mmCIF file of C-alpha atoms in Angstrom:
data_model
loop_
_atom_site.group_PDB
_atom_site.id
_atom_site.type_symbol
_atom_site.label_atom_id
_atom_site.label_comp_id
_atom_site.label_asym_id
_atom_site.label_seq_id
_atom_site.Cartn_x
_atom_site.Cartn_y
_atom_site.Cartn_z
ATOM 1 C CA MET A 1 76.943 116.467 132.748
ATOM 2 C CA ASN A 2 73.103 116.952 132.532
ATOM 3 C CA ALA A 3 72.755 117.352 136.181
ATOM 4 C CA LEU A 4 75.283 120.098 136.391
ATOM 5 C CA ASN A 5 74.637 123.883 134.868
ATOM 6 C CA THR A 6 77.653 123.980 132.767
ATOM 7 C CA LYS A 7 79.084 126.663 130.098
ATOM 8 C CA ILE A 8 82.309 126.634 128.335
ATOM 9 C CA MET A 9 84.144 130.322 127.619
ATOM 10 C CA GLN A 10 87.009 131.762 125.868
ATOM 11 C CA GLY A 11 89.026 132.519 128.948
ATOM 12 C CA THR A 12 92.026 134.629 129.923
ATOM 13 C CA TYR A 13 94.994 134.005 131.759
ATOM 14 C CA ARG A 14 93.288 135.343 135.041
ATOM 15 C CA ASP A 15 90.500 132.941 134.670
ATOM 16 C CA TYR A 16 93.007 130.022 134.458
ATOM 17 C CA TYR A 17 94.810 131.293 137.193
ATOM 18 C CA TRP A 18 91.818 131.174 139.404
ATOM 19 C CA GLN A 19 91.678 127.522 139.360
ATOM 20 C CA ASP A 20 93.215 125.589 142.529
ATOM 21 C CA GLY A 21 96.677 126.207 142.696
ATOM 22 C CA ASP A 22 97.444 122.718 143.225
ATOM 23 C CA GLU A 23 96.531 122.057 139.852
ATOM 24 C CA ARG A 24 99.079 124.427 138.269
ATOM 25 C CA THR A 25 102.559 124.065 137.315
ATOM 26 C CA ALA A 26 105.139 126.431 135.751
ATOM 27 C CA TYR A 27 104.653 124.660 132.456
ATOM 28 C CA THR A 28 100.805 124.873 132.615
ATOM 29 C CA ASN A 29 101.171 128.566 133.535
ATOM 30 C CA LEU A 30 103.202 129.280 130.473
ATOM 31 C CA VAL A 31 100.976 127.084 128.247
ATOM 32 C CA ALA A 32 97.769 129.140 129.418
ATOM 33 C CA LYS A 33 99.521 132.472 129.004
ATOM 34 C CA SER A 34 100.573 131.862 125.653
ATOM 35 C CA ALA A 35 97.233 130.179 124.745
ATOM 36 C CA ALA A 36 95.362 133.270 125.981
ATOM 37 C CA GLY A 37 97.452 135.242 123.572
ATOM 38 C CA LYS A 38 96.717 136.713 120.055
ATOM 39 C CA ASN A 39 98.015 133.383 118.439
ATOM 40 C CA GLY A 40 96.077 130.656 120.583
ATOM 41 C CA ALA A 41 92.923 130.194 122.399
ATOM 42 C CA LEU A 42 92.085 129.149 126.044
ATOM 43 C CA TYR A 43 88.677 127.486 126.567
ATOM 44 C CA MET A 44 87.412 127.139 130.108
ATOM 45 C CA MET A 45 84.583 125.172 131.416
ATOM 46 C CA LEU A 46 82.671 126.217 134.417
ATOM 47 C CA ALA A 47 80.311 123.743 136.226
ATOM 48 C CA ASP A 48 77.753 125.449 138.438
ATOM 49 C CA GLY A 49 79.912 128.300 138.338
ATOM 50 C CA LYS A 50 82.952 126.478 139.684
ATOM 51 C CA PRO A 51 86.024 125.582 137.694
ATOM 52 C CA ALA A 52 85.670 122.052 135.686
ATOM 53 C CA GLY A 53 88.545 122.129 133.251
ATOM 54 C CA TYR A 54 90.316 124.046 130.675
ATOM 55 C CA ILE A 55 91.932 123.353 127.068
ATOM 56 C CA ALA A 56 94.601 125.247 125.560
ATOM 57 C CA LEU A 57 95.665 125.520 121.823
ATOM 58 C CA SER A 58 97.826 127.187 119.813
ATOM 59 C CA TYR A 59 97.388 128.477 116.125
ATOM 60 C CA ASP A 60 99.949 128.827 113.373
ATOM 61 C CA THR A 61 99.955 128.795 109.345
ATOM 62 C CA ILE A 62 100.628 124.934 109.541
ATOM 63 C CA SER A 63 98.398 123.394 112.214
ATOM 64 C CA ASN A 64 96.247 123.793 115.260
ATOM 65 C CA ASN A 65 97.748 122.516 118.168
ATOM 66 C CA ILE A 66 96.222 121.112 121.505
ATOM 67 C CA LEU A 67 98.941 122.076 123.913
ATOM 68 C CA TYR A 68 97.140 120.942 127.096
ATOM 69 C CA LEU A 69 93.841 119.411 128.149
ATOM 70 C CA HIS A 70 92.892 119.636 131.736
ATOM 71 C CA THR A 71 90.272 118.392 133.898
ATOM 72 C CA MET A 72 90.031 119.519 137.562
ATOM 73 C CA GLN A 73 90.245 116.385 139.870
ATOM 74 C CA CYS A 74 86.717 116.716 141.341
ATOM 75 C CA MET A 75 85.230 116.586 137.707
ATOM 76 C CA ARG A 76 86.941 113.597 136.331
ATOM 77 C CA GLY A 77 84.797 111.063 134.761
ATOM 78 C CA LYS A 78 82.132 113.348 133.920
ATOM 79 C CA GLY A 79 82.799 114.260 130.368
ATOM 80 C CA VAL A 80 84.472 117.344 130.714
ATOM 81 C CA ALA A 81 87.410 116.622 128.623
ATOM 82 C CA ARG A 82 84.993 115.327 125.780
ATOM 83 C CA SER A 83 83.046 118.646 125.762
ATOM 84 C CA LEU A 84 85.997 120.808 125.911
ATOM 85 C CA LEU A 85 87.885 118.389 123.225
ATOM 86 C CA ASN A 86 84.642 118.707 120.934
ATOM 87 C CA HIS A 87 84.348 122.593 121.706
ATOM 88 C CA ALA A 88 87.740 123.492 120.593
ATOM 89 C CA ILE A 89 87.750 121.650 117.215
ATOM 90 C CA GLY A 90 84.521 123.042 116.479
ATOM 91 C CA GLN A 91 85.625 126.888 116.643
ATOM 92 C CA LYS A 92 88.268 126.647 113.836
ATOM 93 C CA ALA A 93 88.873 124.567 110.318
ATOM 94 C CA GLY A 94 92.017 122.585 109.958
ATOM 95 C CA LEU A 95 93.549 119.818 111.528
ATOM 96 C CA TYR A 96 94.466 119.695 115.311
ATOM 97 C CA TYR A 97 97.209 117.922 116.746
ATOM 98 C CA LEU A 98 97.750 116.099 120.225
ATOM 99 C CA SER A 99 100.328 113.979 121.597
ATOM 100 C CA VAL A 100 99.874 111.728 124.587
ATOM 101 C CA ALA A 101 102.449 109.607 126.686
ATOM 102 C CA ALA A 102 101.631 105.913 126.287
ATOM 103 C CA ASP A 103 102.302 105.610 130.126
ATOM 104 C CA HIS A 104 99.954 108.643 131.090
ATOM 105 C CA PRO A 105 97.621 107.452 133.776
ATOM 106 C CA PHE A 106 94.322 108.633 131.368
ATOM 107 C CA PHE A 107 95.908 107.321 127.951
ATOM 108 C CA ALA A 108 93.274 104.720 127.457
ATOM 109 C CA ALA A 109 90.595 107.388 127.969
ATOM 110 C CA ILE A 110 92.078 109.699 125.820
ATOM 111 C CA HIS A 111 92.655 107.252 123.040
ATOM 112 C CA HIS A 112 89.070 106.088 123.259
ATOM 113 C CA LEU A 113 87.918 109.840 122.899
ATOM 114 C CA CYS A 114 90.161 110.628 119.970
ATOM 115 C CA GLN A 115 88.785 107.643 118.264
ATOM 116 C CA ASN A 116 85.004 108.616 118.974
ATOM 117 C CA LEU A 117 86.366 112.314 117.445
ATOM 118 C CA ASN A 118 87.395 110.498 114.096
ATOM 119 C CA ALA A 119 91.281 111.089 115.194
ATOM 120 C CA ARG A 120 94.045 109.542 113.033
ATOM 121 C CA GLU A 121 97.198 108.238 114.861
ATOM 122 C CA MET A 122 100.141 109.213 113.343
ATOM 123 C CA ASP A 123 103.890 108.104 113.723
ATOM 124 C CA SER A 124 104.576 107.524 117.283
ATOM 125 C CA SER A 125 107.607 109.212 118.967
ATOM 126 C CA VAL A 126 109.813 108.646 121.822
ATOM 127 C CA VAL A 127 111.459 110.929 124.034
ATOM 128 C CA PHE A 128 114.904 110.204 125.712
ATOM 129 C CA GLY A 129 115.691 111.606 129.320
ATOM 130 C CA THR A 130 118.754 112.286 131.478
ATOM 131 C CA SER A 131 118.798 110.970 135.169
ATOM 132 C CA LYS A 132 120.871 110.521 138.067
ATOM 133 C CA GLU A 133 122.371 107.124 136.776
ATOM 134 C CA LYS A 134 124.002 109.077 133.785
ATOM 135 C CA ASP A 135 124.846 112.809 134.356
ATOM 136 C CA PHE A 136 126.664 115.230 132.133
ATOM 137 C CA THR A 137 129.945 113.749 133.312
ATOM 138 C CA ASN A 138 129.493 110.812 130.767
ATOM 139 C CA TRP A 139 128.940 113.607 127.755
ATOM 140 C CA THR A 140 132.077 115.588 129.083
ATOM 141 C CA ASN A 141 134.009 112.243 129.214
ATOM 142 C CA PHE A 142 132.856 111.270 125.375
ATOM 143 C CA MET A 143 133.839 114.770 124.148
ATOM 144 C CA GLU A 144 137.420 114.349 125.403
ATOM 145 C CA GLU A 145 137.700 110.919 124.208
ATOM 146 C CA LYS A 146 135.823 111.189 120.676
ATOM 147 C CA GLY A 147 133.504 114.180 120.084
ATOM 148 C CA ALA A 148 135.933 117.316 120.033
ATOM 149 C CA ARG A 149 137.974 115.397 117.397
ATOM 150 C CA LEU A 150 134.632 114.625 115.260
ATOM 151 C CA CYS A 151 133.812 118.225 115.495
ATOM 152 C CA ARG A 152 137.355 119.476 114.306
ATOM 153 C CA LEU A 153 137.053 117.059 111.454
ATOM 154 C CA LEU A 154 133.679 118.146 110.311
ATOM 155 C CA GLU A 155 134.998 121.856 110.399
ATOM 156 C CA GLU A 156 138.175 120.773 108.320
ATOM 157 C CA ARG A 157 135.568 119.273 105.582
ATOM 158 C CA GLY A 158 133.921 122.831 105.219
ATOM 159 C CA TYR A 159 130.986 122.607 107.860
ATOM 160 C CA GLU A 160 130.169 125.865 110.118
ATOM 161 C CA LYS A 161 128.186 125.851 113.055
ATOM 162 C CA TYR A 162 126.093 129.072 114.257
ATOM 163 C CA SER A 163 123.635 129.542 117.149
ATOM 164 C CA PHE A 164 120.289 130.415 115.938
ATOM 165 C CA ARG A 165 120.854 133.831 117.429
ATOM 166 C CA ASP A 166 124.221 134.358 115.274
ATOM 167 C CA ALA A 167 123.392 132.440 112.257
ATOM 168 C CA PRO A 168 123.223 134.097 108.911
ATOM 169 C CA GLU A 169 119.646 135.214 107.804
ATOM 170 C CA TRP A 170 119.572 133.194 104.693
ATOM 171 C CA ALA A 171 120.323 129.923 107.124
ATOM 172 C CA LEU A 172 117.251 130.717 109.267
ATOM 173 C CA ASN A 173 115.022 131.306 106.198
ATOM 174 C CA ASP A 174 115.970 128.146 104.680
ATOM 175 C CA LEU A 175 115.396 126.327 107.902
ATOM 176 C CA LYS A 176 111.823 127.939 108.393
ATOM 177 C CA GLU A 177 111.162 126.733 104.993
ATOM 178 C CA SER A 178 113.256 123.403 105.013
ATOM 179 C CA HIS A 179 109.765 121.381 105.031
ATOM 180 C CA SER A 180 109.626 122.596 101.481
ATOM 181 C CA ASN A 181 112.751 123.268 100.330
ATOM 182 C CA TYR A 182 115.965 121.170 99.375
ATOM 183 C CA TYR A 183 116.174 120.169 103.027
ATOM 184 C CA ALA A 184 113.482 117.809 102.557
ATOM 185 C CA ASN A 185 112.577 118.205 106.197
ATOM 186 C CA SER A 186 109.610 115.603 107.668
ATOM 187 C CA LEU A 187 109.639 118.170 110.768
ATOM 188 C CA ARG A 188 107.943 121.886 110.554
ATOM 189 C CA PRO A 189 110.448 124.000 112.687
ATOM 190 C CA GLU A 190 108.835 127.285 111.418
ATOM 191 C CA ALA A 191 106.180 127.029 114.384
ATOM 192 C CA PHE A 192 108.889 127.226 116.948
ATOM 193 C CA PHE A 193 109.810 130.723 115.709
ATOM 194 C CA VAL A 194 106.399 132.161 116.204
ATOM 195 C CA HIS A 195 105.057 130.688 119.372
ATOM 196 C CA GLU A 196 106.303 131.643 122.797
ATOM 197 C CA VAL A 197 104.931 128.604 124.267
ATOM 198 C CA ARG A 198 107.082 126.423 122.365
ATOM 199 C CA GLY A 199 110.208 128.211 124.555
ATOM 200 C CA MET A 200 112.524 127.906 121.675
ATOM 201 C CA ASP A 201 116.055 128.857 122.993
ATOM 202 C CA TRP A 202 118.007 130.989 120.493
ATOM 203 C CA ASP A 203 121.334 130.668 122.229
ATOM 204 C CA MET A 204 121.159 126.867 122.912
ATOM 205 C CA SER A 205 119.710 125.913 119.284
ATOM 206 C CA PHE A 206 122.415 125.528 116.726
ATOM 207 C CA LEU A 207 122.538 124.779 112.841
ATOM 208 C CA ALA A 208 125.536 123.585 110.397
ATOM 209 C CA VAL A 209 125.957 124.965 107.002
ATOM 210 C CA LYS A 210 128.313 124.081 104.080
ATOM 211 C CA LYS A 211 128.617 125.765 100.881
ATOM 212 C CA HIS A 212 125.673 127.976 101.167
ATOM 213 C CA LYS A 213 123.378 125.229 102.307
ATOM 214 C CA LEU A 214 121.776 124.176 105.401
ATOM 215 C CA ALA A 215 123.100 120.782 106.482
ATOM 216 C CA ALA A 216 121.538 120.221 110.111
ATOM 217 C CA TYR A 217 120.315 121.426 113.176
ATOM 218 C CA SER A 218 119.432 121.002 117.023
ATOM 219 C CA LEU A 219 116.515 123.013 117.950
ATOM 220 C CA VAL A 220 116.333 123.213 121.622
ATOM 221 C CA SER A 221 113.590 124.499 123.764
ATOM 222 C CA ARG A 222 113.652 125.523 127.544
ATOM 223 C CA PRO A 223 110.541 124.727 129.678
ATOM 224 C CA ASP A 224 112.067 126.179 132.846
ATOM 225 C CA GLU A 225 115.744 127.485 133.898
ATOM 226 C CA ARG A 226 117.556 124.033 134.578
ATOM 227 C CA SER A 227 115.522 121.915 131.746
ATOM 228 C CA VAL A 228 116.074 121.387 127.947
ATOM 229 C CA ILE A 229 114.346 119.754 125.378
ATOM 230 C CA PHE A 230 115.533 118.708 122.152
ATOM 231 C CA GLN A 231 112.899 119.344 119.859
ATOM 232 C CA HIS A 232 114.395 118.395 116.484
ATOM 233 C CA ILE A 233 117.918 116.566 116.087
ATOM 234 C CA SER A 234 117.855 116.852 112.311
ATOM 235 C CA GLU A 235 120.312 116.576 109.265
ATOM 236 C CA GLY A 236 119.244 117.435 105.547
ATOM 237 C CA LYS A 237 118.283 115.183 102.770
ATOM 238 C CA GLU A 238 121.787 115.502 101.042
ATOM 239 C CA PHE A 239 123.784 115.145 104.155
ATOM 240 C CA VAL A 240 122.157 112.020 105.505
ATOM 241 C CA GLY A 241 125.230 109.781 106.557
ATOM 242 C CA SER A 242 127.832 112.648 106.663
ATOM 243 C CA GLY A 243 127.804 112.887 110.412
ATOM 244 C CA VAL A 244 127.232 116.365 110.312
ATOM 245 C CA ILE A 245 124.482 116.372 112.499
ATOM 246 C CA PHE A 246 126.946 115.812 115.544
ATOM 247 C CA LEU A 247 128.141 119.290 115.186
ATOM 248 C CA PRO A 248 125.016 121.178 116.164
ATOM 249 C CA PHE A 249 124.122 118.753 118.743
ATOM 250 C CA ALA A 250 127.412 118.769 120.622
ATOM 251 C CA ALA A 251 127.270 122.784 120.321
ATOM 252 C CA SER A 252 123.893 122.687 121.898
ATOM 253 C CA MET A 253 125.033 120.277 124.563
ATOM 254 C CA GLY A 254 128.217 122.363 125.238
ATOM 255 C CA MET A 255 125.834 125.180 126.534
ATOM 256 C CA PHE A 256 124.417 123.390 129.329
ATOM 257 C CA PRO A 257 127.241 124.416 131.821
ATOM 258 C CA VAL A 258 126.800 128.036 130.515
ATOM 259 C CA PHE A 259 122.954 128.243 131.532
ATOM 260 C CA HIS A 260 123.456 125.586 134.360
ATOM 261 C CA CYS A 261 121.117 123.172 133.027
ATOM 262 C CA ASN A 262 121.217 119.928 134.895
ATOM 263 C CA ARG A 263 117.862 117.951 132.896
ATOM 264 C CA ALA A 264 117.422 117.078 129.220
ATOM 265 C CA ALA A 265 114.822 115.211 127.210
ATOM 266 C CA TYR A 266 115.442 114.352 123.511
ATOM 267 C CA ALA A 267 112.343 114.053 121.200
ATOM 268 C CA MET A 268 112.756 111.787 118.216
ATOM 269 C CA TYR A 269 109.971 110.335 115.735
ATOM 270 C CA GLU A 270 110.168 106.737 115.123
ATOM 271 C CA ASN A 271 109.599 106.348 111.417
ATOM 272 C CA ASN A 272 113.239 107.123 110.352
ATOM 273 C CA ASP A 273 115.183 104.123 111.112
ATOM 274 C CA ARG A 274 118.544 105.137 109.262
ATOM 275 C CA ALA A 275 118.835 108.564 110.876
ATOM 276 C CA ASN A 276 117.355 107.076 114.120
ATOM 277 C CA ALA A 277 120.276 104.314 114.694
ATOM 278 C CA PHE A 278 122.779 107.403 114.877
ATOM 279 C CA ARG A 279 120.689 109.472 117.165
ATOM 280 C CA ARG A 280 119.835 106.615 119.614
ATOM 281 C CA LYS A 281 123.875 105.518 119.690
ATOM 282 C CA LEU A 282 124.676 109.229 120.216
ATOM 283 C CA LEU A 283 122.033 109.465 123.217
ATOM 284 C CA THR A 284 123.046 106.539 124.974
ATOM 285 C CA VAL A 285 125.811 108.482 126.371
ATOM 286 C CA VAL A 286 123.861 110.702 128.296
ATOM 287 C CA THR A 287 120.245 109.294 128.614
ATOM 288 C CA SER A 288 119.029 106.364 130.677
ATOM 289 C CA THR A 289 115.147 106.587 130.264
ATOM 290 C CA GLU A 290 112.715 106.404 127.327
ATOM 291 C CA ARG A 291 109.199 107.509 127.196
ATOM 292 C CA TYR A 292 106.778 106.876 124.107
ATOM 293 C CA TYR A 293 104.223 109.031 122.918
ATOM 294 C CA HIS A 294 101.238 108.563 120.706
ATOM 295 C CA ASN A 295 100.557 111.543 118.132
ATOM 296 C CA PHE A 296 97.062 112.246 116.977
ATOM 297 C CA VAL A 297 95.426 114.178 114.218
ATOM 298 C CA LEU A 298 91.868 115.285 114.719
ATOM 299 C CA PRO A 299 89.721 116.883 111.841
ATOM 300 C CA GLY A 300 88.228 120.226 112.837
ATOM 301 C CA THR A 301 85.179 122.270 111.792
ATOM 302 C CA SER A 302 84.279 125.827 111.752
ATOM 303 C CA PHE A 303 80.874 126.879 112.705
ATOM 304 C CA VAL A 304 78.974 129.649 114.704
ATOM 305 C CA ARG A 305 77.457 128.745 117.763
#
């Protein structure tokens, strides 16, 4: 990097869009636009006046999230990613979270970089995906044979389901605070309500309640018109083993033909064996691929440059 005249600046969406169009996608466009807004930051590196890379972040009351780290192809191997990451975590105090796919072509380099920056590796996660080998005909058949009957049984037991858009206000409030209330959520859904980049879909996300208590929910995001990501498939501590998780999950799945979606991914942390046994069994109906992710947390320090 010493041979180049480099500069890191806080950029705008226009700065990001100045980069080579071959290295932009619909997802990175969304990420950059959100990061350049009021709840994030977009840092750009220039080398000899030309784009060298960028890092996109989102900030909330819980954490600082590294959404995307990119080095231009012509600048790889020259320390751009290290400089951007080191710069970004130095701008704001708190913890920074980063997820990297285990099969990412640069995973080894990113892992080494995170270690050098005193990152701690958290629980890994796995994302199940659909493919041509298993389309949603499988799900339709499953619902006709078993699923619809199970939904009726759960509703007869007093469970009610709502989309996030139509849910009672108290239920949404309980969901936002579920990490610290009776629900005992190990996940943190509140950030999805305040960050556009997370793409939460209010019509495809569903929750289930019983006797004025939040019982379970499926939180869905839409990175594009045809794709769906199940970010959370969760049930409350009191309702583990009740099977209620199926009610919001099935409702979310039922919206696929309504919105003409034909691709899906289902994210799941690996540290909950009992809950995951049910999820894995359920997801085998519609998925045939698995992709593992490593999750890192980096310490940040705030100082004036």
